[in-house]
Structure formats: structure tokens, C-alpha cells
mmCIF file of C-alpha atoms and ligand atoms in Angstrom:
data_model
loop_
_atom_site.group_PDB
_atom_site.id
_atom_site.type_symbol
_atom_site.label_atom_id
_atom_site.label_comp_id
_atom_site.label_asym_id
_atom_site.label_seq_id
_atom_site.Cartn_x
_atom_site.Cartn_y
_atom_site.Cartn_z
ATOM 1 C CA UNK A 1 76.618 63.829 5.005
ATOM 2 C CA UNK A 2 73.665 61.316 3.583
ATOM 3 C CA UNK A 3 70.678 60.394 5.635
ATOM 4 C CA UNK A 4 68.895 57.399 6.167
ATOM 5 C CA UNK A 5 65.298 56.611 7.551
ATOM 6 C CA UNK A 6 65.379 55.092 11.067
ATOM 7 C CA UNK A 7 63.322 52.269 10.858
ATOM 8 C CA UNK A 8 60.003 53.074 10.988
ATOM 9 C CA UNK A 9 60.348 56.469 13.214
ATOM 10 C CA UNK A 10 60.078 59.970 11.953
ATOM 11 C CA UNK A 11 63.734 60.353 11.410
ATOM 12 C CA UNK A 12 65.912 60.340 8.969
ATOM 13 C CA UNK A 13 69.952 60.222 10.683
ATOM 14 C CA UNK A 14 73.097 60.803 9.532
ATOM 15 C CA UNK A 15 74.560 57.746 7.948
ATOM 16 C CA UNK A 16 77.297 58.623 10.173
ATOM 17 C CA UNK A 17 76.353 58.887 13.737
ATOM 18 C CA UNK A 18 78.337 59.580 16.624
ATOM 19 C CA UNK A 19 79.337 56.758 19.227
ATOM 20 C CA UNK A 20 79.547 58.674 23.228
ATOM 21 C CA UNK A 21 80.956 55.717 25.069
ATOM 22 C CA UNK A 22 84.188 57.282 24.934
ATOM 23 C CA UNK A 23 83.785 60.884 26.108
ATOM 24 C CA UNK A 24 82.091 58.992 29.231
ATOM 25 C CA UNK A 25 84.334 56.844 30.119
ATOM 26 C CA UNK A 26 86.125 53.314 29.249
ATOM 27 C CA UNK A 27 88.970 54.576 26.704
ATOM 28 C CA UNK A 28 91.546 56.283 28.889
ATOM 29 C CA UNK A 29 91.523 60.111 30.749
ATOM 30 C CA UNK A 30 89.246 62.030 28.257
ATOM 31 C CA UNK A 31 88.377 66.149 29.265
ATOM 32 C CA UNK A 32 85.218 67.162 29.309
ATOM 33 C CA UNK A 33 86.163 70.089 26.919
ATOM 34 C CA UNK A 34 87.547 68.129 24.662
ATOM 35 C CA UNK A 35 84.379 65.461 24.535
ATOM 36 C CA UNK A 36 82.345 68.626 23.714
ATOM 37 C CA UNK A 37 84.368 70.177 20.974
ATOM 38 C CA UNK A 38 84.288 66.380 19.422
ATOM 39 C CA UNK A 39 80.133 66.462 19.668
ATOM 40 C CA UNK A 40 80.616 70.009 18.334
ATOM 41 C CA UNK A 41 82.643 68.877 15.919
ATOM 42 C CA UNK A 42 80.254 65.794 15.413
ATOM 43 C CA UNK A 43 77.670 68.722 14.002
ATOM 44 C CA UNK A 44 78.871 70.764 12.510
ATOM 45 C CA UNK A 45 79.739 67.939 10.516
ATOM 46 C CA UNK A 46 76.363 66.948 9.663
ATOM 47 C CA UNK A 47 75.512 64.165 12.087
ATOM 48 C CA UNK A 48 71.685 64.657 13.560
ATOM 49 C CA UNK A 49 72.037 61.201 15.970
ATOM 50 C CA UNK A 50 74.343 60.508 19.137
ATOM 51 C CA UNK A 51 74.202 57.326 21.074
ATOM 52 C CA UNK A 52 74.826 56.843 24.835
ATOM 53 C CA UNK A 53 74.346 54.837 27.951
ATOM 54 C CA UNK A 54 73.222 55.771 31.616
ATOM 55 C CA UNK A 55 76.162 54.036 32.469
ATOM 56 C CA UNK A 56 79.190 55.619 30.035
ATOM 57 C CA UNK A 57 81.132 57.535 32.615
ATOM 58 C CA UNK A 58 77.844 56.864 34.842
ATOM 59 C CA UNK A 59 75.448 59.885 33.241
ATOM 60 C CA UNK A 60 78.447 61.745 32.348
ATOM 61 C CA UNK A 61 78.316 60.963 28.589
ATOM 62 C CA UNK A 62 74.584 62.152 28.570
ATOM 63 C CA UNK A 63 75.653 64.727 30.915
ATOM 64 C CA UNK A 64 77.804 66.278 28.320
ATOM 65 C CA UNK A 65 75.042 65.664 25.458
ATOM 66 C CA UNK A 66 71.998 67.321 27.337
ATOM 67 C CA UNK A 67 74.880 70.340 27.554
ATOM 68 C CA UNK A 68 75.461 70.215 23.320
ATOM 69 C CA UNK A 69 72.101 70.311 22.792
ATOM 70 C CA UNK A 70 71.287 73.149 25.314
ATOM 71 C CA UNK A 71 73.956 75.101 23.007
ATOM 72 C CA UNK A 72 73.209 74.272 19.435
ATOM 73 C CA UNK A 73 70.055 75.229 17.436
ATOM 74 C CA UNK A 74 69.845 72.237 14.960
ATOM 75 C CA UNK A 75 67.521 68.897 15.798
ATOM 76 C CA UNK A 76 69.506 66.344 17.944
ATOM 77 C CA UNK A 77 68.046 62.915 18.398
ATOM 78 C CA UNK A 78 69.697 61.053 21.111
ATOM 79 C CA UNK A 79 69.912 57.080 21.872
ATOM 80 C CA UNK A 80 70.253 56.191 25.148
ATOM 81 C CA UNK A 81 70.364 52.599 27.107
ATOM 82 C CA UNK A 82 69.170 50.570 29.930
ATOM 83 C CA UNK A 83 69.450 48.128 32.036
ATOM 84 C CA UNK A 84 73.791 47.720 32.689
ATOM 85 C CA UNK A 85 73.184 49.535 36.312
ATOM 86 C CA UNK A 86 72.159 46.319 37.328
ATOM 87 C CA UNK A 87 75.140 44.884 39.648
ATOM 88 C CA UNK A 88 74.396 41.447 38.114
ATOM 89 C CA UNK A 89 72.275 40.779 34.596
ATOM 90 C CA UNK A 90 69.259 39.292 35.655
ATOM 91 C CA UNK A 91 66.032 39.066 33.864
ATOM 92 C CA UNK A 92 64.470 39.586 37.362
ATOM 93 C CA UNK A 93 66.527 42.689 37.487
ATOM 94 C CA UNK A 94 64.752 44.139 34.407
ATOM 95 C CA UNK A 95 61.737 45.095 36.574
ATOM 96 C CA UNK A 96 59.147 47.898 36.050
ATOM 97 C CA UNK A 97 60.521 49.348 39.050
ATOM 98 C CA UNK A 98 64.189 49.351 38.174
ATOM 99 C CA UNK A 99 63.501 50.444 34.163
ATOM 100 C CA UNK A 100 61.298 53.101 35.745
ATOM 101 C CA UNK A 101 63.871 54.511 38.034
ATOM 102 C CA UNK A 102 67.025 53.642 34.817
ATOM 103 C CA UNK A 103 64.533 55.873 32.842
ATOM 104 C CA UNK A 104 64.058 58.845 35.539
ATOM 105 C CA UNK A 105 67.687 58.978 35.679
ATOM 106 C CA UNK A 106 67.925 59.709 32.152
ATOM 107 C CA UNK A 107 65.540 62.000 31.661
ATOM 108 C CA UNK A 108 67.315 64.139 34.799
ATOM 109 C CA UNK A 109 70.742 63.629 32.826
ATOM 110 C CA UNK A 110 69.667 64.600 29.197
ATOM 111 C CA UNK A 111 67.788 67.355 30.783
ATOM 112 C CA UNK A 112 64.049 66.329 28.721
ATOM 113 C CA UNK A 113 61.008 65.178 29.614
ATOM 114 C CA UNK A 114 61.013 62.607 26.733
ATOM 115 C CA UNK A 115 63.972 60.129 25.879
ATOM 116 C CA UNK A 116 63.901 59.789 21.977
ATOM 117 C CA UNK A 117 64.853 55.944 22.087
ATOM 118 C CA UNK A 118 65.522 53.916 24.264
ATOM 119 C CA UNK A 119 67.953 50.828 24.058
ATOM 120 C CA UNK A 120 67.847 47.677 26.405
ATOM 121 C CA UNK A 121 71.707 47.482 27.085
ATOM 122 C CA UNK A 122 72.180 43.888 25.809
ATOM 123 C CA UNK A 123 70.200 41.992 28.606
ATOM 124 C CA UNK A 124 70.772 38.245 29.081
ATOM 125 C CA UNK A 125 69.734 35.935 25.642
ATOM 126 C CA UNK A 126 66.567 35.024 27.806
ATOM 127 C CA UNK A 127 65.072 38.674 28.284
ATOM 128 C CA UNK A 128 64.123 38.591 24.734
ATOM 129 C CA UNK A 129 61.756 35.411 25.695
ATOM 130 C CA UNK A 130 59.692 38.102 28.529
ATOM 131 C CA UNK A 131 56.659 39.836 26.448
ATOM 132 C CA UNK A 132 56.211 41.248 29.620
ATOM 133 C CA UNK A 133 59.268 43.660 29.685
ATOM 134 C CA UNK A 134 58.418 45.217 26.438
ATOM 135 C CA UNK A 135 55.230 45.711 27.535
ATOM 136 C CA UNK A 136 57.067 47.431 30.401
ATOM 137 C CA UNK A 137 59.051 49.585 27.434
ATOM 138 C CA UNK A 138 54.640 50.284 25.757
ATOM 139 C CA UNK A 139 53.720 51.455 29.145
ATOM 140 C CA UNK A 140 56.498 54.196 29.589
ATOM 141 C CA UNK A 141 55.618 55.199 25.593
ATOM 142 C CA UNK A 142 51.903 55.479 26.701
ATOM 143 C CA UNK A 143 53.309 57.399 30.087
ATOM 144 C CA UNK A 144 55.649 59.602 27.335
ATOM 145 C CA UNK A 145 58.711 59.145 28.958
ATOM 146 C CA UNK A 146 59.945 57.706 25.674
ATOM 147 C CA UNK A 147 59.257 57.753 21.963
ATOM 148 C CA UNK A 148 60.744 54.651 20.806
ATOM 149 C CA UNK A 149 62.273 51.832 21.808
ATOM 150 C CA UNK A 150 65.018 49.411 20.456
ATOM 151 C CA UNK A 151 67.461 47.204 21.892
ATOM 152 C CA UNK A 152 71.213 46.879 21.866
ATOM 153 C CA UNK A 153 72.194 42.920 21.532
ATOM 154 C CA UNK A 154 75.172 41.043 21.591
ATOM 155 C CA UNK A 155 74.125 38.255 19.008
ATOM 156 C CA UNK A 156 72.443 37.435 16.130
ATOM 157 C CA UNK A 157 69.820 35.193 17.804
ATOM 158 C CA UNK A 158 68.823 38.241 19.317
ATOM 159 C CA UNK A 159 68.313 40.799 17.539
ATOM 160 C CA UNK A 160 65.777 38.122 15.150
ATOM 161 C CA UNK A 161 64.323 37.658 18.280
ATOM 162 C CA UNK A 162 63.674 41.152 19.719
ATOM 163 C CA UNK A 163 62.059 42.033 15.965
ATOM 164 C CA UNK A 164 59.253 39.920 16.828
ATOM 165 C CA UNK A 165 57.906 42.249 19.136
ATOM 166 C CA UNK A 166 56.162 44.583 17.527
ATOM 167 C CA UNK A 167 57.525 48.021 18.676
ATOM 168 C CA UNK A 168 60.898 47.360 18.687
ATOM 169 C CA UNK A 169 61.972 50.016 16.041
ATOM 170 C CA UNK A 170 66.229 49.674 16.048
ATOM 171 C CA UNK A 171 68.590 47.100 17.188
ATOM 172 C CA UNK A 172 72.361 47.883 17.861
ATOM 173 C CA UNK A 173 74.980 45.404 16.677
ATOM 174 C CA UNK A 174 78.261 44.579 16.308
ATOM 175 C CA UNK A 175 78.921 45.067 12.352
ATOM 176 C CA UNK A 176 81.949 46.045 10.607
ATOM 177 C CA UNK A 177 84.707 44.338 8.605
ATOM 178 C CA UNK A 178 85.610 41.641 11.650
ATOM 179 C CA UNK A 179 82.094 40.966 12.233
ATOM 180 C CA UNK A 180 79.915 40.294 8.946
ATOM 181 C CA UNK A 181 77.860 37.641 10.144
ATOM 182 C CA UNK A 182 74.478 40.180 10.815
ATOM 183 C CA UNK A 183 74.643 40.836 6.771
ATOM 184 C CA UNK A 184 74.313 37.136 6.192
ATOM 185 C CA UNK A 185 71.542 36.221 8.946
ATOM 186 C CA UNK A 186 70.094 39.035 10.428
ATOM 187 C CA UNK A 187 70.020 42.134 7.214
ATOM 188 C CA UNK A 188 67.483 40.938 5.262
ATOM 189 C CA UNK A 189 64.396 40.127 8.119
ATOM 190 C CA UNK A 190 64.967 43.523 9.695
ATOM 191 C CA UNK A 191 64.806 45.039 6.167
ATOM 192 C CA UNK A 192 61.491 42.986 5.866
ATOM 193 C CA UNK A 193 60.324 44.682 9.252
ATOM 194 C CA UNK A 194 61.811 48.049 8.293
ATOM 195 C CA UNK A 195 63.720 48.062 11.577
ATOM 196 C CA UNK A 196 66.541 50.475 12.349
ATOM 197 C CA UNK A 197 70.120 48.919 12.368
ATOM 198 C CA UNK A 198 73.411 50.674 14.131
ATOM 199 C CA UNK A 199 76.331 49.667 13.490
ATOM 200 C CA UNK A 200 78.201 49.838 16.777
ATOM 201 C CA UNK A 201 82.083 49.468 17.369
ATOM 202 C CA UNK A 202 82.371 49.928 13.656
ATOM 203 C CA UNK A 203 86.154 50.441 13.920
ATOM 204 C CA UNK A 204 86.263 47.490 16.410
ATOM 205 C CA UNK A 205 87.931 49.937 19.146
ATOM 206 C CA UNK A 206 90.042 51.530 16.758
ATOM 207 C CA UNK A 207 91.896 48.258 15.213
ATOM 208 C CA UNK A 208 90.364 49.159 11.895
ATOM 209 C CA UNK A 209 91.816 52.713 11.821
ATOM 210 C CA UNK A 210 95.389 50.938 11.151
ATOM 211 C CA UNK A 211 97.116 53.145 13.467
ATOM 212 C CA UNK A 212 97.859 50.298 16.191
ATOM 213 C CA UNK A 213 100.541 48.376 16.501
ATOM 214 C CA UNK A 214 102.154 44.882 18.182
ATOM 215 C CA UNK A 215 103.165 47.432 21.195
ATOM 216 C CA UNK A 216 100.804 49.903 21.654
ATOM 217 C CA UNK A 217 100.023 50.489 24.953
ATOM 218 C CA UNK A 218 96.666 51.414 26.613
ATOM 219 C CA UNK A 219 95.775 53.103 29.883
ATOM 220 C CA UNK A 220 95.064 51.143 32.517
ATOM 221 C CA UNK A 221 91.512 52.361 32.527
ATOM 222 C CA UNK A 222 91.054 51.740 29.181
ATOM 223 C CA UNK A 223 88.993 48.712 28.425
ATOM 224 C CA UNK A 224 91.450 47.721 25.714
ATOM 225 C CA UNK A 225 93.592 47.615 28.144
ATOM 226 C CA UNK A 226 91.751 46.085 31.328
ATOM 227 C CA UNK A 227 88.772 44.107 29.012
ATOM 228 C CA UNK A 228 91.282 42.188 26.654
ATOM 229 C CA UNK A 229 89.925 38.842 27.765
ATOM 230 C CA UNK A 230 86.389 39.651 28.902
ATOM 231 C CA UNK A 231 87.276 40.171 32.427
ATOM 232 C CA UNK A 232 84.564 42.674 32.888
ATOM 233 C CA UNK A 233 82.579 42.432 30.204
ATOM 234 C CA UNK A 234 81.669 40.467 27.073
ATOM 235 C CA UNK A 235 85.285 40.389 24.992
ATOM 236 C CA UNK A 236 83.118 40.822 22.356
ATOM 237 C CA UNK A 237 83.409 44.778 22.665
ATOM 238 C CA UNK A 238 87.154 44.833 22.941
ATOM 239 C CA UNK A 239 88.130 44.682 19.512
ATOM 240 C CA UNK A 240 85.313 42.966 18.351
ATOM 241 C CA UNK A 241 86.538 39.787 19.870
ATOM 242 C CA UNK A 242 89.324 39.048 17.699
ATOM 243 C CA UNK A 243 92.704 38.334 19.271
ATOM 244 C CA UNK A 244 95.265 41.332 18.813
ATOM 245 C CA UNK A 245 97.580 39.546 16.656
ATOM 246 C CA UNK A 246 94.972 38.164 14.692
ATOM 247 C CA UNK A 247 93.607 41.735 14.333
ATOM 248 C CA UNK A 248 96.300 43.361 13.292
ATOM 249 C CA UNK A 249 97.219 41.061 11.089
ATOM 250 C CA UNK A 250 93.743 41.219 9.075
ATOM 251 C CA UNK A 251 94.705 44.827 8.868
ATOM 252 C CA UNK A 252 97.621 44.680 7.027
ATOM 253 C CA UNK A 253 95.780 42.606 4.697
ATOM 254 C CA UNK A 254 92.836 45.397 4.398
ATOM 255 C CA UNK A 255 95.310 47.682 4.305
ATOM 256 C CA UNK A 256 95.887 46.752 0.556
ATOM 257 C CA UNK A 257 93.126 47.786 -0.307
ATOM 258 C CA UNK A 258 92.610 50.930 0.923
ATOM 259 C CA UNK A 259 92.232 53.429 -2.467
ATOM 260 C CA UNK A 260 94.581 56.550 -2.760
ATOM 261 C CA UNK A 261 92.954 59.548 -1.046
ATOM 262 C CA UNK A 262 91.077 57.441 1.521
ATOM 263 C CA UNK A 263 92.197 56.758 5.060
ATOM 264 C CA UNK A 264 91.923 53.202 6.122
ATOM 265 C CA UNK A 265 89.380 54.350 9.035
ATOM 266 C CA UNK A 266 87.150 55.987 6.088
ATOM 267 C CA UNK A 267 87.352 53.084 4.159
ATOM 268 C CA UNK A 268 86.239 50.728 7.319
ATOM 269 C CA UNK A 269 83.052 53.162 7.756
ATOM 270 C CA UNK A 270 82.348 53.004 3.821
ATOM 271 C CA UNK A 271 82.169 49.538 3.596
ATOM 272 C CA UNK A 272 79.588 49.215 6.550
ATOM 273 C CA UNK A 273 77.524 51.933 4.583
ATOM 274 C CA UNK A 274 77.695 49.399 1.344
ATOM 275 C CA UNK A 275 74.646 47.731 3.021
ATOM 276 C CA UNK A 276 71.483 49.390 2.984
ATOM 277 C CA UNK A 277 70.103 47.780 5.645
ATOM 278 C CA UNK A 278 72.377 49.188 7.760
ATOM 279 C CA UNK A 279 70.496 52.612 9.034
ATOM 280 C CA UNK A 280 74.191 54.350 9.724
ATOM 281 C CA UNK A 281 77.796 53.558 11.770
ATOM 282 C CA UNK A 282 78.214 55.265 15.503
ATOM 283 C CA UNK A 283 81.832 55.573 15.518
ATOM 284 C CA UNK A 284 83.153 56.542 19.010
ATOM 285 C CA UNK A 285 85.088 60.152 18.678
ATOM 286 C CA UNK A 286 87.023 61.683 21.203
ATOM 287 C CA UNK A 287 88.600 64.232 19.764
ATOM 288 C CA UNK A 288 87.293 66.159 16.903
ATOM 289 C CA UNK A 289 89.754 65.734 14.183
ATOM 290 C CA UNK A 290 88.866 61.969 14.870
ATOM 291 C CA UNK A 291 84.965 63.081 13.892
ATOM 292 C CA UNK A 292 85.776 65.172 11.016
ATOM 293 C CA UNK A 293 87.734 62.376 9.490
ATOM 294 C CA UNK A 294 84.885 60.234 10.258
ATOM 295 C CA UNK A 295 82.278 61.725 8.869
ATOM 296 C CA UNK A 296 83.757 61.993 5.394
ATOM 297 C CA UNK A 297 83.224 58.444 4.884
ATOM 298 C CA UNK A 298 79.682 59.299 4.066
ATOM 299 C CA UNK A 299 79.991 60.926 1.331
ATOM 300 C CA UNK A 300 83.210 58.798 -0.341
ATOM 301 C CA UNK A 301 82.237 56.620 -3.864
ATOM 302 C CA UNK A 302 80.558 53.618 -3.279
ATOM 303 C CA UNK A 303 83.634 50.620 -2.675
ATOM 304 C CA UNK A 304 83.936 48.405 -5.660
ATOM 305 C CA UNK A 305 82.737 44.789 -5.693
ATOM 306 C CA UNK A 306 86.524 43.994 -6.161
ATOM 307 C CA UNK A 307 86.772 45.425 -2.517
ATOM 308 C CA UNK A 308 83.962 44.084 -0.890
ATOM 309 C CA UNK A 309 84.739 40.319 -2.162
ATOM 310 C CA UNK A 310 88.108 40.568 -0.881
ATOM 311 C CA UNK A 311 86.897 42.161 2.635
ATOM 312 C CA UNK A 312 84.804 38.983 2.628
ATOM 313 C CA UNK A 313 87.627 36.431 1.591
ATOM 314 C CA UNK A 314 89.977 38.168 4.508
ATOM 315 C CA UNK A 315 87.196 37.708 7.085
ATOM 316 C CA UNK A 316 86.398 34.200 6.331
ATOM 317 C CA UNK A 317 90.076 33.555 5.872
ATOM 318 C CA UNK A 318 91.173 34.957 8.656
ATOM 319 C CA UNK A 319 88.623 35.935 11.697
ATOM 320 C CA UNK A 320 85.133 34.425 10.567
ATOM 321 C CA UNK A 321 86.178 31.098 12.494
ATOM 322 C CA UNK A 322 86.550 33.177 16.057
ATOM 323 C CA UNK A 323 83.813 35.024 16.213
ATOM 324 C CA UNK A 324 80.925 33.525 13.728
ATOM 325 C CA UNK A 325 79.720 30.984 16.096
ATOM 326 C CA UNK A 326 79.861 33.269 19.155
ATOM 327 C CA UNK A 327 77.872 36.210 18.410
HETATM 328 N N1 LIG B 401 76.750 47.225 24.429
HETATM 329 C C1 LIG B 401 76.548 48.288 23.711
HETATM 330 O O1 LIG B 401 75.426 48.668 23.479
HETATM 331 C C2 LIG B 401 77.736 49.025 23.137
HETATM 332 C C3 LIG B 401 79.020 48.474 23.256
HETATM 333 C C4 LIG B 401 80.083 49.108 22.609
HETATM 334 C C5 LIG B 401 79.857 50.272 21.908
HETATM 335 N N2 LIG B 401 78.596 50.821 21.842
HETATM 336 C C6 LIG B 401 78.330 52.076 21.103
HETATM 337 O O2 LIG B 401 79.015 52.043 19.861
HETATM 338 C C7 LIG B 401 79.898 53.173 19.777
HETATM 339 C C8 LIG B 401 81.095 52.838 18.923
HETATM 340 O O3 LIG B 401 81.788 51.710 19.415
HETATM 341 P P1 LIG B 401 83.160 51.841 20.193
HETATM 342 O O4 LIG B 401 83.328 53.253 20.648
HETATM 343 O O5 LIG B 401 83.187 50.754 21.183
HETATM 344 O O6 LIG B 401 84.245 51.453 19.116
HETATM 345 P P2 LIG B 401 84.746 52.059 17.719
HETATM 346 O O7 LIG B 401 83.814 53.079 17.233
HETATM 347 O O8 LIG B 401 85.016 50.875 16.889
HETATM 348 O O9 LIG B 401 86.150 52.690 18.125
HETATM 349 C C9 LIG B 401 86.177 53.938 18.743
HETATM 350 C C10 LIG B 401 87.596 54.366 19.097
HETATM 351 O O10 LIG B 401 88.436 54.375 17.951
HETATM 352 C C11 LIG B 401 89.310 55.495 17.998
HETATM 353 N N3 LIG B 401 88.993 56.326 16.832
HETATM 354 C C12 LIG B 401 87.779 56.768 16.411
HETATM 355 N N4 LIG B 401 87.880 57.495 15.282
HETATM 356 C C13 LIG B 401 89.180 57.497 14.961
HETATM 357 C C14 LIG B 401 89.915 58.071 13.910
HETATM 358 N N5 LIG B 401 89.331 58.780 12.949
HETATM 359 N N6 LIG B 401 91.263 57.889 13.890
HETATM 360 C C15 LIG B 401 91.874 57.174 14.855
HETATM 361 N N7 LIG B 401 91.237 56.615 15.890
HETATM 362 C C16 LIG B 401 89.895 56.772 15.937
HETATM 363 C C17 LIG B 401 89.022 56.221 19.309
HETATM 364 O O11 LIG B 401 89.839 55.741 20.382
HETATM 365 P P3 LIG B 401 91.412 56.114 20.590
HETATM 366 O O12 LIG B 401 91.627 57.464 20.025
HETATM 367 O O13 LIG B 401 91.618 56.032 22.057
HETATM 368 O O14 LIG B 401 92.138 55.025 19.862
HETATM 369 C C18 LIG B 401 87.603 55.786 19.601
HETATM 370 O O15 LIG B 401 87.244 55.851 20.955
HETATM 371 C C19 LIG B 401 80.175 53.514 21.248
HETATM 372 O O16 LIG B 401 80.692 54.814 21.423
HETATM 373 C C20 LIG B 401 78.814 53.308 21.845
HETATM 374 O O17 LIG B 401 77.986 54.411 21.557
HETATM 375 C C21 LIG B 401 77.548 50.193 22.437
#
């Protein structure tokens, strides 16, 4: 496992992270046993950095984390979010009452007295015009509730936004093979700023692992199964926003170039560690032969530029017009 400074806190993370939206909730029946052996898993594999939400499984993702860490020795920092137990995104809602009491909650989940960072949980495009809520996010720094702060967006726009406040150390993005746009608009300013960059839904909800196919079905509390469209929230985080058909269809094409040796899910993670502005991946694991296969991508040879232009000519060929202009 490699390690990469996170922006301009004390850390240094695993270049591949773990992702614990899925052992809360969202992808289908998941046992809390099994979500634990996958964090296990997770590191004993190296990784040092787990990101979560107040709202995956509703506290039980950091449930299960504040329960790893009470059983393993080694240095754990955890990411977790705010802001999506609003019934309704509102800037109004993001008020120093409710971020107080979203913060409390945390703390009382993850079983600390001081949250590591925290991420706004992509608020509405106009949040990131409010000075006044990240002064909210100084205060509860000052108050040491928190050590950092970051945010999680859904576009572009914002995350060059949200770096112009001074004490924003990470933003979460989209980024992998269906979604290059950040490395072309967003890499180089953060690098300026020496802001942290995740790299969430790196697999884009497991499309990039190869394994699905034209029928593959999904439980009905699975959000590939019940988010397809954006019925409950943005489509962007179903498969990256790319159509199924288009999807897989990209994948057969990526598929090509996949090099003996290497599984096609490695390969998706490698190429989103071939930019160094990119502080590491958070691949969601539920199971932990998932996260040992994971984590090998870090330390697999560097892709060659052969690859990475023709990962670029199938995206713009195939999936840059869907999603470029969107996020
Ligand atoms: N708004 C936000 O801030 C936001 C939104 C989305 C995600 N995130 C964060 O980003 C993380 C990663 O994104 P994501 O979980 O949405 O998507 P992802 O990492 O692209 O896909 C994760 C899914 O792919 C499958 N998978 C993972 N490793 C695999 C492997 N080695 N082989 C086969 N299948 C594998 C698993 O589902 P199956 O086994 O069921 O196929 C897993 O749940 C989340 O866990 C969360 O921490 C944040």
C-alpha cells in the first residue's frame, strides 16, 4: 500500500481508502459481520482512511467503524459527512443549530470526542456562495469537535468554489474512468492550494469491475436498483450517471485493455491513481475478498500512456457527451 499527503493535514492515507456507504446501507441486505470482516480486511490491508456519512444506514456505517477502531491498535482516520438529514436541501437548513446537532450525532456514533474531517454532504450549488456556514464549520474547529473540514460536491463548479475558502482542506468527487472531467478543470487549482482530493464511486457502483451484465438484477433496496433515474437522489451516483447500456458497453471497450495479471476492477483503481492530484480512491467494499482485491491496485506498475490515451479516446467517444456538461 502507498501513501499520500492529505492536503494540507497531518496525514498521509492510503492511496487506497475504503468507501462505507455500502456496509450502511443502499447496496442490498449487507450483515453486520460481514461489513466488519471487510473493514478488517480493509487493514490489514494497509488502508489508514475510511469514509462515511451520518446518514449510510442512518449511523450504522459509523456505528460499525467506531466498533473497528475500538478493536484494532493501528491509527484510523475517519471521514464523515453532513448535512443529507435534512428532509429537503436547503441552504436555510444548513444552520448552526442543525450542523451542531448533525455533528453531536456523530461524535455519539464514532464513539470520539473529535471528528477527524468533516464533509458537507453535497449541499445545494448555492451553499458554497454562504461564508457564513464555513465559518459555522471554524467555530466547531475552535470548539474541537472537529479537526478538519472538507466538502463532498457533486460538480466541478463546486469544488473550485469551496477551495476559496480558506480551510477547506479535501473535496470528494466523482472521478474515475466515466467521469474525467475534474482532471481537466478542477486537478490542477486544488494542486495549487494543496487540497485533498477523493476519488469517490471510483468503480461507478461496480460497472467498472466488468462483472455486470445486460440482466443483472439488483435488490430492490439497492440504489442501482431503485436510483436508476435519479428518483431519490442525484443519478449522478448510480453508475456515475451513464446509462446502463452505454456503460456496459464502454466496458467491453476497457476491457481490451486490461494487462494479463490485472483484474479489470484493479486496473479502474490504477488509472485514478495515475494522477497525482488525486490524494487516493474510496472504493465501497462489502465483503473482504472485494477489499483485498482492491487494495492491490496500489501497488500495480504505473499504466502506460498507450492506456491512458485510449481510456481518454473511449470516454470522449463514448460517455464524455452525457455527463461533461452535467457535473
Ligand atoms: N455524495 C457523496 O458524498 C457520496 C456518494 C457516493 C459515494 N460516496 C463515497 O464513495 C464511496 C465509493 O463509492 P460507491 O460505493 O458509491 O461506488 P463504487 O466504489 O464505485 O462501487 C462500490 C461497489 O462496487 C462493488 N465492488 C467493490 N469492489 C469490488 C470488487 N473488487 N469486485 C466486484 N465488485 C466490487 C460493490 O458492490 P456489489 O458487490 O453489490 O456489486 C461495492 O459496493 C462510498 O462508499 C462512499 O464512501 C460518497
Amino acid at each position: 500500500m502507498n501513501y499520500r499527503p492529505l492536503g494540507r493535514t497531518p496525514w498521509k492515507v492510503s492511496d487506497i481508502s475504503f468507501g462505507a456507504w455500502a456496509i450502511g446501507g443502499a447496496w442490498g441486505n449487507v450483515s453486520d459481520d460481514e461489513s466488519l470482516a471487510a473493514l478488517n480486511q480493509a487493514i490489514d490491508s494497509g488502508v489508514n482512511f475510511i469514509d462515511t456519512a451520518d446518514v449510510y444506514g442512518d449511523g450504522r456505517s459509523e456505528r460499525l467503524i467506531a466498533q473497528l477502531k475500538k478493536s484494532r491498535k493501528e491509527e484510523i482516520v475517519v471521514a464523515t459527512k453532513a448535512g443529507r438529514r435534512l428532509p429537503k436541501q436547503t441552504v436555510e437548513g444548513y444552520s448552526r443549530e442543525n450542523l451542531n446537532a448533525w455533528i453531536d450525532r456523530s461524535l455519539k456514533n464514532l464513539s470520539t470526542d473529535s471528528l477527524d474531517l468533516v464533509q458537507l454532504h453535497c449541499p445545494p450549488t448555492e451553499l458554497y456562495n454562504r461564508a457564513e456556514v464555513f465559518g459555522m464549520l471554524d467555530d466547531l474547529v475552535k470548539a474541537g469537535k472537529v479537526r478538519y473540514y472538507g466538502v463532498s460536491v457533486e460538480k466541478v463548479e463546486e469544488a473550485l468554489k469551496a477551495i476559496e475558502y480558506p480551510n477547506v482542506q479535501t473535496v470528494q468527487i466523482i472521478f474515475n474512468c466515466f467521469r474525467q472531467k475534474p482532471a481537466d478543470t478542477f486537478f490542477a487549482r486544488a494542486k495549487e492550494k494543496r487540497v485533498g482530493i477523493l476519488a469517490r464511486v471510483p468503480l461507478a457502483s461496480g460497472m467498472l469491475t466488468g462483472k455486470l451484465r445486460a440482466d443483472s438484477q439488483f435488490d430492490s433496496n439497492d440504489h442501482r436498483n431503485f436510483n436508476r433515474h435519479g428518483e431519490h437522489f442525484d443519478v449522478g451516483e448510480t453508475f456515475s450517471g451513464v446509462d446502463y447500456k452505454t456503460g456496459l458497453e464502454a466496458v467491453e471497450e476497457l476491457r481490451k485493455l486490461v494487462p494479463a495479471g490485472t483484474s479489470m476492477t484493479q486496473f479502474a483503481l490504477r488509472w485514478i491513481l495515475m494522477f497525482d492530484a488525486v490524494t487516493c480512491a474510496i472504493p465501497g467494499g462489502k465483503r473482504p475478498d472485494q477489499v483485498a482485491e482492491n487494495c492491490k491496485a496500489s501497488d500495480l506498475p504505473a499504466l502506460s500512456q498507450d492506456a491512458m490515451g485510449k481510456v481518454k479516446g473511449i470516454y470522449e467517444g463514448r460517455v464524455k457527451e452525457l455527463v461533461q456538461e452535467r457535473w
